[in-house]
XYZ file of C-alpha atoms in Angstrom:
333
model
C -19.997 37.615 -50.165
C -17.868 36.172 -47.689
C -19.338 34.887 -44.319
C -18.794 38.033 -42.243
C -20.139 40.196 -44.833
C -23.065 38.054 -44.925
C -23.900 38.101 -41.189
C -24.064 41.899 -41.329
C -25.908 41.820 -44.311
C -28.428 39.047 -43.065
C -29.374 41.290 -40.040
C -29.780 44.839 -41.943
C -32.213 43.185 -44.152
C -34.009 41.381 -41.503
C -34.576 44.651 -39.384
C -36.276 45.984 -42.552
C -38.684 43.291 -43.228
C -41.541 44.882 -41.570
C -44.185 42.940 -43.428
C -42.735 40.127 -41.220
C -43.710 41.850 -38.145
C -40.195 41.943 -37.197
C -38.456 44.875 -35.397
C -34.879 45.503 -35.199
C -35.262 44.891 -30.782
C -36.078 41.467 -31.203
C -32.926 40.404 -33.323
C -29.884 38.872 -31.109
C -26.747 37.437 -32.441
C -24.544 35.447 -30.462
C -21.162 34.990 -31.900
C -19.100 31.655 -31.436
C -17.338 31.381 -27.803
C -20.193 33.954 -26.016
C -20.871 32.833 -22.672
C -23.197 33.981 -19.702
C -22.268 33.059 -16.613
C -24.718 35.673 -14.701
C -27.615 35.144 -16.857
C -29.750 31.904 -16.351
C -31.869 32.125 -19.426
C -28.915 32.390 -21.576
C -26.733 29.910 -20.094
C -29.821 27.320 -20.731
C -29.873 28.560 -24.502
C -26.115 28.032 -24.617
C -26.237 24.638 -23.210
C -29.263 23.527 -25.094
C -27.827 24.811 -28.464
C -24.370 23.028 -28.130
C -26.205 19.662 -27.291
C -28.787 20.110 -30.577
C -25.885 21.205 -32.782
C -23.034 19.741 -31.588
C -23.727 16.667 -29.178
C -21.537 18.638 -26.364
C -22.593 19.788 -23.185
C -21.206 23.125 -22.799
C -21.317 26.771 -20.942
C -19.660 28.342 -24.069
C -21.287 28.249 -27.460
C -19.991 26.614 -30.380
C -20.945 28.523 -33.510
C -22.722 31.554 -34.854
C -26.361 32.239 -33.970
C -29.153 34.273 -34.839
C -32.042 34.451 -32.719
C -35.454 36.016 -33.178
C -37.455 36.600 -30.288
C -41.122 37.090 -30.895
C -41.936 38.306 -27.489
C -40.043 40.108 -24.591
C -37.940 37.543 -23.259
C -38.951 35.524 -19.989
C -42.588 36.630 -20.597
C -45.297 34.043 -20.559
C -46.083 32.948 -23.835
C -42.626 34.053 -25.379
C -41.213 32.302 -28.020
C -38.167 32.508 -30.431
C -36.916 30.767 -33.503
C -33.107 29.869 -33.408
C -30.936 29.842 -36.663
C -27.117 28.758 -36.908
C -25.614 30.957 -39.045
C -23.251 28.626 -40.916
C -26.442 26.501 -42.343
C -27.909 30.010 -43.446
C -24.569 31.073 -45.349
C -24.631 27.340 -46.744
C -28.298 28.408 -48.184
C -27.409 31.778 -49.663
C -24.218 29.972 -51.409
C -26.702 27.627 -53.037
C -29.469 29.615 -54.156
C -28.388 33.275 -52.795
C -31.153 35.260 -50.598
C -34.075 32.810 -51.912
C -33.626 29.938 -49.497
C -32.670 31.851 -46.668
C -35.606 33.946 -46.157
C -37.900 31.007 -47.249
C -36.261 28.766 -44.011
C -36.566 31.748 -41.884
C -39.765 33.042 -42.741
C -41.151 29.212 -42.516
C -39.740 29.229 -38.921
C -41.389 32.366 -37.724
C -44.541 31.612 -39.189
C -44.551 27.990 -37.440
C -43.140 29.385 -34.344
C -46.356 32.049 -34.298
C -48.901 29.494 -35.067
C -48.066 27.129 -32.470
C -47.636 29.961 -29.794
C -51.383 30.593 -30.043
C -53.501 27.218 -30.762
C -52.805 23.945 -29.018
C -49.967 21.966 -29.645
C -52.342 18.730 -29.344
C -54.157 19.998 -32.418
C -50.923 19.414 -34.445
C -50.229 16.120 -33.465
C -49.924 15.122 -37.003
C -47.392 17.638 -38.364
C -44.143 16.241 -37.623
C -42.511 19.784 -37.962
C -44.709 21.570 -36.195
C -44.170 18.847 -32.801
C -40.428 17.646 -33.379
C -38.622 19.270 -30.718
C -41.099 18.872 -28.333
C -40.883 14.866 -28.947
C -39.208 13.117 -26.144
C -38.143 9.390 -24.898
C -39.598 8.112 -21.592
C -38.584 4.470 -20.221
C -41.289 2.387 -18.564
C -41.291 -1.704 -17.830
C -42.609 -3.138 -21.287
C -43.939 -6.295 -19.628
C -46.213 -4.386 -17.083
C -47.370 -1.866 -19.920
C -47.582 -4.172 -22.863
C -51.063 -3.737 -23.842
C -51.093 -0.320 -23.444
C -48.372 0.209 -25.736
C -50.058 -2.231 -28.347
C -50.772 1.604 -30.357
C -47.533 3.546 -29.366
C -44.400 3.988 -31.063
C -41.167 2.340 -28.902
C -38.607 0.108 -29.035
C -37.377 -2.201 -26.571
C -34.139 -2.850 -24.743
C -34.905 -6.326 -22.759
C -37.688 -5.600 -20.544
C -37.497 -1.876 -20.784
C -39.648 0.200 -23.383
C -38.310 3.470 -24.685
C -41.676 5.296 -25.779
C -42.276 8.474 -27.692
C -44.262 11.129 -25.961
C -45.140 14.505 -26.928
C -44.221 17.466 -24.490
C -47.287 19.331 -23.820
C -45.614 21.380 -20.997
C -43.319 21.589 -18.643
C -44.169 23.689 -15.514
C -41.984 24.244 -12.497
C -45.153 23.866 -10.204
C -47.336 21.105 -12.075
C -44.223 19.013 -13.526
C -43.687 17.561 -16.744
C -47.232 17.137 -18.851
C -46.906 14.404 -21.780
C -48.610 12.450 -23.749
C -47.913 9.268 -25.601
C -47.837 9.389 -29.658
C -50.519 7.044 -30.869
C -49.004 5.117 -33.823
C -51.552 6.417 -36.354
C -50.342 10.042 -35.602
C -46.476 8.536 -36.373
C -47.698 6.800 -39.303
C -48.635 10.273 -40.637
C -45.074 11.543 -40.701
C -44.031 9.153 -43.060
C -40.703 9.011 -41.412
C -38.744 5.771 -40.215
C -39.272 5.005 -36.669
C -35.676 4.836 -35.871
C -35.235 8.540 -36.862
C -37.908 9.773 -35.081
C -36.628 8.261 -31.984
C -33.249 9.263 -32.312
C -34.380 12.689 -32.540
C -36.414 12.533 -29.872
C -33.696 11.179 -27.389
C -31.824 14.231 -28.500
C -34.356 16.493 -27.156
C -34.481 14.385 -24.222
C -30.964 14.489 -23.743
C -31.319 18.338 -24.013
C -34.202 19.085 -21.725
C -32.479 16.486 -18.974
C -29.090 15.950 -19.285
C -27.085 12.827 -17.926
C -25.615 13.379 -14.295
C -23.411 11.057 -11.887
C -23.501 11.236 -8.125
C -21.162 9.513 -6.285
C -23.087 9.878 -2.952
C -26.691 9.486 -2.029
C -26.722 12.657 -0.678
C -25.387 14.889 -3.535
C -28.549 14.021 -5.837
C -30.740 16.012 -3.198
C -31.368 19.607 -4.818
C -28.520 19.306 -7.070
C -27.103 22.434 -8.840
C -26.925 22.004 -12.457
C -23.133 22.081 -12.276
C -22.947 18.954 -9.988
C -22.434 15.595 -11.589
C -21.530 16.664 -15.101
C -19.280 14.090 -16.742
C -20.066 14.385 -20.439
C -19.129 17.586 -20.818
C -16.001 19.502 -22.101
C -13.414 19.187 -19.372
C -15.926 18.597 -16.804
C -13.664 17.225 -14.502
C -15.337 13.828 -13.494
C -12.991 11.176 -14.979
C -13.043 7.920 -12.998
C -15.270 5.570 -11.187
C -13.202 3.825 -8.600
C -13.994 -0.250 -8.796
C -15.792 -0.147 -5.569
C -17.545 2.934 -5.972
C -21.607 2.752 -6.902
C -22.821 5.646 -8.294
C -25.914 6.922 -9.269
C -26.828 7.883 -12.810
C -29.723 9.906 -13.643
C -30.448 13.362 -15.234
C -30.651 17.040 -14.440
C -34.351 16.663 -13.604
C -34.107 13.022 -12.091
C -37.543 12.223 -12.922
C -37.398 9.660 -15.490
C -33.677 9.673 -15.099
C -33.284 6.186 -15.807
C -33.212 7.439 -19.340
C -29.814 8.865 -19.436
C -28.187 5.398 -20.214
C -29.758 5.143 -23.088
C -28.389 8.772 -24.243
C -26.107 8.354 -27.303
C -22.210 7.879 -25.845
C -23.291 7.575 -22.161
C -22.542 3.931 -21.672
C -18.852 4.513 -23.708
C -17.945 7.662 -21.454
C -19.058 5.372 -17.956
C -17.089 2.626 -19.356
C -13.967 5.035 -20.133
C -14.305 6.099 -16.435
C -15.101 3.056 -15.143
C -11.831 1.079 -16.820
C -14.010 -1.175 -18.483
C -17.690 -2.809 -18.522
C -19.947 -2.694 -15.694
C -23.309 -3.486 -14.662
C -26.471 -1.512 -14.255
C -28.888 -1.681 -11.512
C -32.284 0.331 -12.553
C -33.518 0.979 -8.910
C -36.537 2.638 -10.750
C -37.445 4.693 -13.412
C -35.636 7.492 -12.419
C -32.181 6.598 -11.795
C -30.098 3.500 -12.016
C -26.993 2.203 -9.971
C -23.395 1.245 -11.739
C -21.151 -1.631 -10.334
C -18.148 -2.030 -12.185
C -17.338 -5.550 -13.618
C -15.693 -7.858 -11.011
C -16.989 -5.856 -8.063
C -19.852 -7.671 -7.148
C -21.602 -11.058 -8.125
C -24.352 -10.405 -10.715
C -26.820 -12.409 -8.768
C -26.351 -10.392 -5.830
C -27.252 -7.069 -7.845
C -30.103 -9.204 -9.069
C -30.996 -9.776 -5.332
C -30.419 -5.934 -4.500
C -32.987 -5.003 -7.527
C -35.740 -7.073 -6.179
C -35.257 -5.556 -2.693
C -35.832 -2.316 -4.010
C -38.630 -3.056 -6.473
C -40.649 -4.625 -3.292
C -40.633 -1.083 -1.959
C -41.834 0.926 -4.926
C -44.980 1.469 -6.374
C -45.544 -0.884 -9.056
C -45.624 2.365 -11.765
C -41.966 3.321 -10.468
C -40.863 -0.198 -11.292
C -38.550 -0.276 -14.544
C -37.075 -3.568 -14.827
C -36.735 -7.022 -12.811
C -33.225 -7.693 -14.418
C -29.705 -7.036 -14.135
C -28.002 -5.024 -17.585
C -24.750 -5.056 -18.131
C -22.613 -2.975 -21.015
C -19.939 -5.040 -22.538
C -17.659 -2.312 -23.266
C -15.349 -4.318 -25.850
C -18.634 -4.851 -28.091
C -20.265 -1.726 -27.038
C -23.673 -3.651 -26.531
C -25.944 -2.901 -23.419
C -28.553 -5.450 -22.455
C -30.205 -7.393 -19.998
C -28.022 -10.720 -18.340
C -29.683 -13.927 -18.352
C -29.591 -15.054 -14.572
């Protein structure tokens, strides 16, 4: 059976699986190249899918996807399962329909179970929480004692800490909990693998943004400041410009500098290496190499830190990205 025939047959057979509690009106097929300019919910699905599967930010879907919506879209408690059609077809080619149905059924059952029970009760099950794991940046020196039982990696005096996203409410804000090391050890996975996956989740939840004027940061629409997506149009950082680097959510936005490929892209835009002044856990300022003395940047960081609540301070150092070595870390001053 060829790929097109598989897609048709899959949709037809799924609609007939009444024992799984699936109705035909719950099935959605989104083809490669699909977009939805006037539907915010679908746009979010397209953007998230492209980042997760292709590491690219775009409003045009890359690849074919099957979505099974467990509840009416937009209602409280609604959940859905997303499947890459090419992957399901590869399963079919290797073992006919059995591995396809096993994959789909397992994901449906997991989604339903987590929709009823608290996610906190399933922290020890990696498959249950893996898409809710995110990374947040905090100052290691100030928090080293509370981090003794947590999962993190350090870059200079910055700790990139593994969290579980419990909720993300428009009014209450982001609700998270640090993953205890004893829970992490239950997963039996390498720390590097878990943090890499969590960083991807964080990127999906809050893509990176660059703002060239302070006023651009306030109530910024999603499209403003895009620089990592296909055809973004933002491709140059002037030598004397001091842009702000953050994320669409801005809260904990300094994490953007640690997303894969971000520093490399910024170096391309800046024409070489650059310094970073983390002005809080929420944002950073970029200075092209040679535009200002590192000690002057350090003075600016110290002045800003004096005015902030200590919990907002990310670092007391100046950081440098070496474009040639593709290395990022603190500067010894």
